[in-house]
Coordinates of C-alpha atoms and ligand atoms in Angstrom, one line a residue:
M144 CA 187.6 -35.8 -156.2
K145 CA 184.1 -37.0 -156.2
F146 CA 181.2 -34.5 -156.6
F147 CA 177.9 -35.1 -154.4
V148 CA 175.1 -32.4 -154.5
D149 CA 173.8 -31.4 -151.2
T150 CA 170.1 -31.0 -151.8
A151 CA 166.8 -32.7 -151.9
D152 CA 165.5 -30.7 -154.9
T153 CA 165.2 -33.5 -157.7
A154 CA 164.8 -30.9 -160.5
D155 CA 168.5 -29.8 -159.5
I156 CA 169.7 -33.3 -159.0
R157 CA 168.4 -34.4 -162.6
E158 CA 169.9 -31.5 -164.4
L159 CA 173.3 -32.3 -162.7
A160 CA 173.1 -35.9 -163.3
E161 CA 172.5 -35.3 -166.9
L162 CA 175.8 -33.5 -167.1
G163 CA 177.5 -36.5 -166.0
L164 CA 179.0 -34.9 -163.1
L165 CA 177.4 -36.2 -159.9
D166 CA 178.6 -39.0 -157.8
G167 CA 176.3 -38.9 -155.3
V168 CA 173.7 -36.5 -153.1
T169 CA 173.7 -35.8 -149.6
T170 CA 170.4 -34.7 -147.8
N171 CA 169.7 -33.6 -144.2
P172 CA 166.4 -32.7 -142.3
T173 CA 166.6 -29.2 -143.3
L174 CA 167.0 -29.8 -146.8
V175 CA 164.1 -32.4 -146.9
A176 CA 161.8 -29.7 -145.0
K177 CA 162.9 -27.1 -147.7
S178 CA 162.0 -29.8 -150.7
G179 CA 158.3 -29.9 -149.1
K180 CA 158.2 -33.6 -150.0
D181 CA 157.7 -36.7 -148.0
F182 CA 161.2 -37.9 -146.6
K183 CA 161.0 -41.6 -147.9
E184 CA 159.4 -40.6 -151.2
V185 CA 162.0 -38.1 -152.1
V186 CA 164.9 -40.2 -150.9
K187 CA 163.6 -43.0 -153.0
E188 CA 163.2 -40.7 -156.0
I189 CA 166.7 -39.5 -155.6
C190 CA 168.2 -43.0 -155.5
G191 CA 166.4 -43.7 -158.8
I192 CA 168.3 -40.7 -160.3
V193 CA 171.8 -41.2 -159.0
P194 CA 173.2 -44.6 -158.7
G195 CA 176.0 -43.3 -156.4
P196 CA 175.6 -43.0 -152.6
V197 CA 172.4 -41.0 -151.4
S198 CA 172.7 -39.9 -147.7
A199 CA 169.6 -40.1 -145.6
E200 CA 169.8 -38.7 -142.0
V201 CA 168.2 -40.4 -139.0
V202 CA 166.7 -38.1 -136.3
A203 CA 166.7 -40.5 -133.2
L204 CA 169.3 -39.6 -130.7
D205 CA 169.7 -43.2 -129.3
H206 CA 171.2 -46.2 -130.7
A207 CA 168.2 -48.4 -130.6
G208 CA 166.0 -45.5 -132.3
M209 CA 168.6 -44.8 -134.7
M210 CA 168.8 -48.4 -135.8
R211 CA 165.2 -48.7 -136.1
E212 CA 164.9 -45.6 -138.5
A213 CA 168.1 -47.1 -140.4
E214 CA 166.3 -50.4 -140.9
V215 CA 163.4 -48.4 -142.6
L216 CA 165.9 -46.0 -144.7
R217 CA 168.2 -48.8 -146.0
K218 CA 165.3 -50.8 -147.2
I219 CA 164.6 -47.8 -149.8
A220 CA 167.4 -48.6 -152.0
N221 CA 170.9 -50.3 -152.1
N222 CA 172.6 -47.0 -152.7
I223 CA 171.4 -45.5 -149.3
A224 CA 174.2 -44.2 -146.9
I225 CA 172.7 -43.8 -143.4
K226 CA 173.8 -40.4 -141.9
V227 CA 174.3 -40.3 -138.1
P228 CA 175.3 -37.7 -136.0
L229 CA 178.8 -37.6 -134.3
T230 CA 177.9 -38.6 -130.8
P231 CA 178.9 -41.9 -128.9
E232 CA 175.2 -43.3 -129.9
G233 CA 176.0 -42.3 -133.4
L234 CA 179.0 -44.1 -133.6
K235 CA 177.8 -47.2 -132.0
T236 CA 175.1 -47.2 -134.7
C237 CA 178.0 -46.7 -137.4
R238 CA 179.7 -49.5 -136.2
K239 CA 176.7 -51.9 -136.3
L240 CA 175.6 -50.6 -139.7
T241 CA 178.9 -50.7 -141.4
S242 CA 179.5 -54.3 -140.1
D243 CA 176.5 -55.2 -141.7
G244 CA 177.6 -53.8 -145.1
T245 CA 175.5 -50.6 -144.8
M246 CA 177.3 -47.4 -146.1
V247 CA 177.6 -44.8 -143.3
N248 CA 178.0 -41.0 -143.5
V249 CA 178.9 -39.7 -140.0
T250 CA 177.8 -36.0 -140.0
L251 CA 178.2 -32.8 -137.9
C252 CA 182.0 -33.3 -137.6
F253 CA 183.9 -30.2 -136.3
S254 CA 187.4 -31.5 -135.0
A255 CA 190.0 -33.9 -136.3
N256 CA 189.7 -35.9 -133.0
Q257 CA 185.8 -36.4 -133.9
A258 CA 187.1 -37.5 -137.3
L259 CA 189.4 -40.2 -136.0
L260 CA 186.8 -41.4 -133.8
A261 CA 184.6 -41.9 -136.9
A262 CA 187.3 -43.6 -138.7
K263 CA 187.7 -46.1 -135.7
A264 CA 184.0 -46.7 -135.6
G265 CA 184.3 -47.9 -139.4
A266 CA 182.4 -44.9 -141.1
T267 CA 182.2 -44.9 -144.8
F268 CA 182.2 -41.3 -144.8
I269 CA 182.9 -38.3 -142.5
S270 CA 181.3 -35.1 -143.1
P271 CA 183.5 -32.2 -141.6
F272 CA 181.5 -28.9 -142.0
V273 CA 183.8 -26.4 -143.3
G274 CA 181.2 -23.4 -143.9
R275 CA 179.9 -23.6 -140.2
H276 CA 183.4 -23.9 -138.9
D277 CA 184.6 -20.8 -140.8
D278 CA 181.3 -19.1 -139.7
N279 CA 182.3 -19.6 -136.2
G280 CA 185.8 -18.3 -136.4
F281 CA 187.7 -21.4 -137.1
D282 CA 189.7 -22.5 -140.2
G283 CA 187.4 -25.0 -142.0
M284 CA 190.3 -26.0 -144.5
E285 CA 192.8 -26.5 -141.7
L286 CA 190.4 -29.3 -140.4
I287 CA 190.5 -30.9 -143.7
R288 CA 194.1 -30.9 -143.9
D289 CA 194.3 -32.4 -140.2
I290 CA 191.8 -35.1 -141.1
R291 CA 193.7 -36.1 -144.4
L292 CA 196.9 -36.1 -142.3
I293 CA 195.4 -38.4 -139.6
Y294 CA 193.7 -40.7 -142.0
D295 CA 196.8 -41.1 -144.2
N296 CA 198.8 -41.8 -141.0
Y297 CA 196.8 -44.9 -140.4
A298 CA 195.6 -45.8 -143.8
F299 CA 191.9 -45.4 -142.7
D300 CA 189.5 -46.2 -145.5
T301 CA 186.9 -43.7 -144.4
Q302 CA 186.4 -41.0 -147.3
I303 CA 186.5 -37.3 -146.2
L304 CA 183.3 -35.8 -147.6
V305 CA 183.6 -32.0 -147.3
A306 CA 180.4 -30.6 -146.2
S307 CA 178.8 -27.1 -145.7
V308 CA 180.6 -25.9 -148.8
R309 CA 180.0 -22.3 -149.2
T310 CA 182.1 -21.2 -152.1
P311 CA 184.1 -22.5 -155.1
I312 CA 187.3 -21.7 -153.1
H313 CA 186.4 -24.4 -150.5
V314 CA 186.2 -27.0 -153.6
L315 CA 189.5 -26.0 -155.0
E316 CA 191.2 -26.1 -151.4
S317 CA 189.5 -29.4 -150.8
A318 CA 190.9 -31.0 -154.1
K319 CA 194.3 -29.6 -153.3
I320 CA 194.5 -31.2 -150.0
G321 CA 193.1 -34.5 -151.4
A322 CA 189.6 -34.9 -149.8
D323 CA 187.8 -37.6 -151.3
V324 CA 184.4 -36.0 -151.8
A325 CA 182.9 -32.5 -151.7
T326 CA 179.1 -32.1 -151.3
M327 CA 178.0 -28.7 -152.7
P328 CA 174.8 -26.8 -153.3
A329 CA 173.8 -26.9 -157.0
A330 CA 174.7 -23.4 -157.5
I331 CA 178.2 -24.1 -156.3
I332 CA 178.6 -27.0 -158.9
R333 CA 177.2 -24.5 -161.5
G334 CA 179.8 -21.8 -160.4
L335 CA 182.6 -24.1 -160.9
F336 CA 182.2 -23.6 -164.7
K337 CA 182.2 -19.8 -164.7
H338 CA 185.1 -17.8 -166.0
V339 CA 184.8 -14.5 -167.7
L340 CA 187.6 -15.4 -170.2
T341 CA 185.5 -18.5 -171.2
D342 CA 182.7 -16.4 -171.9
K343 CA 184.6 -13.7 -173.7
G344 CA 186.5 -16.4 -175.7
I345 CA 183.3 -18.0 -177.0
E346 CA 181.8 -14.6 -177.8
S347 CA 185.1 -13.7 -180.1
F348 CA 185.5 -17.1 -181.8
L349 CA 181.7 -17.0 -182.7
T350 CA 182.0 -13.4 -184.1
D351 CA 185.1 -14.5 -186.2
W352 CA 183.2 -17.7 -187.3
K353 CA 180.4 -15.8 -188.8
K354 CA 183.0 -13.9 -190.9
T355 CA 184.0 -17.0 -192.4
G356 CA 180.4 -17.5 -193.7
Q357 CA 180.8 -21.3 -193.4
S358 CA 178.8 -24.1 -191.5
I359 CA 180.2 -27.2 -189.9
I360 CA 176.9 -29.2 -191.0
Ligands
E4P250 C1 175.8 -32.2 -145.7 O1 176.0 -33.4 -145.6 C2 175.5 -31.2 -144.6 O2 174.2 -31.6 -143.9 C3 175.4 -29.9 -145.3 O3 176.5 -29.8 -146.2 C4 175.3 -28.7 -144.3 O4 175.5 -27.5 -145.0 P1 175.0 -26.1 -144.5 O5 176.1 -25.7 -143.3 O6 175.1 -25.0 -145.5 O7 173.9 -26.2 -143.8

C-alpha cells in the first residue's frame, strides 16, 4: 500500500520524505489555508520534495472553471494530480483531464456508487473519506470494502486512496482490505512506528550492552 501524507506543511513533508516512506502528498483548500502559504507556491515546493503524485484541488464548481484552474495547476509540475469533487461537473472534468494524460484524484466520495461513477470517468484515484463517514454514523471501512469489491469485479484501474484517516486502525484495515493508497496526517504516519514493547526492548538491550563494556566502532 502506498503512503501519502495529507498536509501542506512542507517541514513535515520533508521529514517524512527523508524516511523514504512517502509515495505522494494530498492537499485540500483547508490544508492550504492552514499552511498560511500561497497555494501555487506551496504546491510547487511540495512537488520538488516528493516525486510521486501531489494532489492540488480546484475550487470552481463548473466544468469550464475547473478546466481553467486545472490548466494553471497542471503546469506547476509533472507530478500534479488534479483534485476534483465528485459531482457531474467534476467527473466531466475528470474524463477530459485523464484523456489528456493528467492524473485526477476524485475527492469527497461517500458511497460505493459514487466510486463506481469516478472509475467509469477514468479517475486515477478515488478518495473515500473514512473519518467523516464514521463521524456521521456510517462505517468507513465497509465503504472501502465495497469499493474494492466493485473495482475488482470490473478490473477498474482507478486506485482507492483512503482519505480522512484518523487512526492507525484505519490504516491497518485499509491494508487488510487491499486499498491502493492511504493518505494520512503526518502524526498518524509517525504513530504507526509506536509500540510500547519496541521501546522497552531497546531500553533493555542497551542496558545489557553497557554491561559488556564493548563498542561496535
Ligand atoms: C484528502 O485528500 C482529504 O481532503 C482529507 O483526507 C480530508 O480529511 P479530513 O476529513 O480529516 O478533513
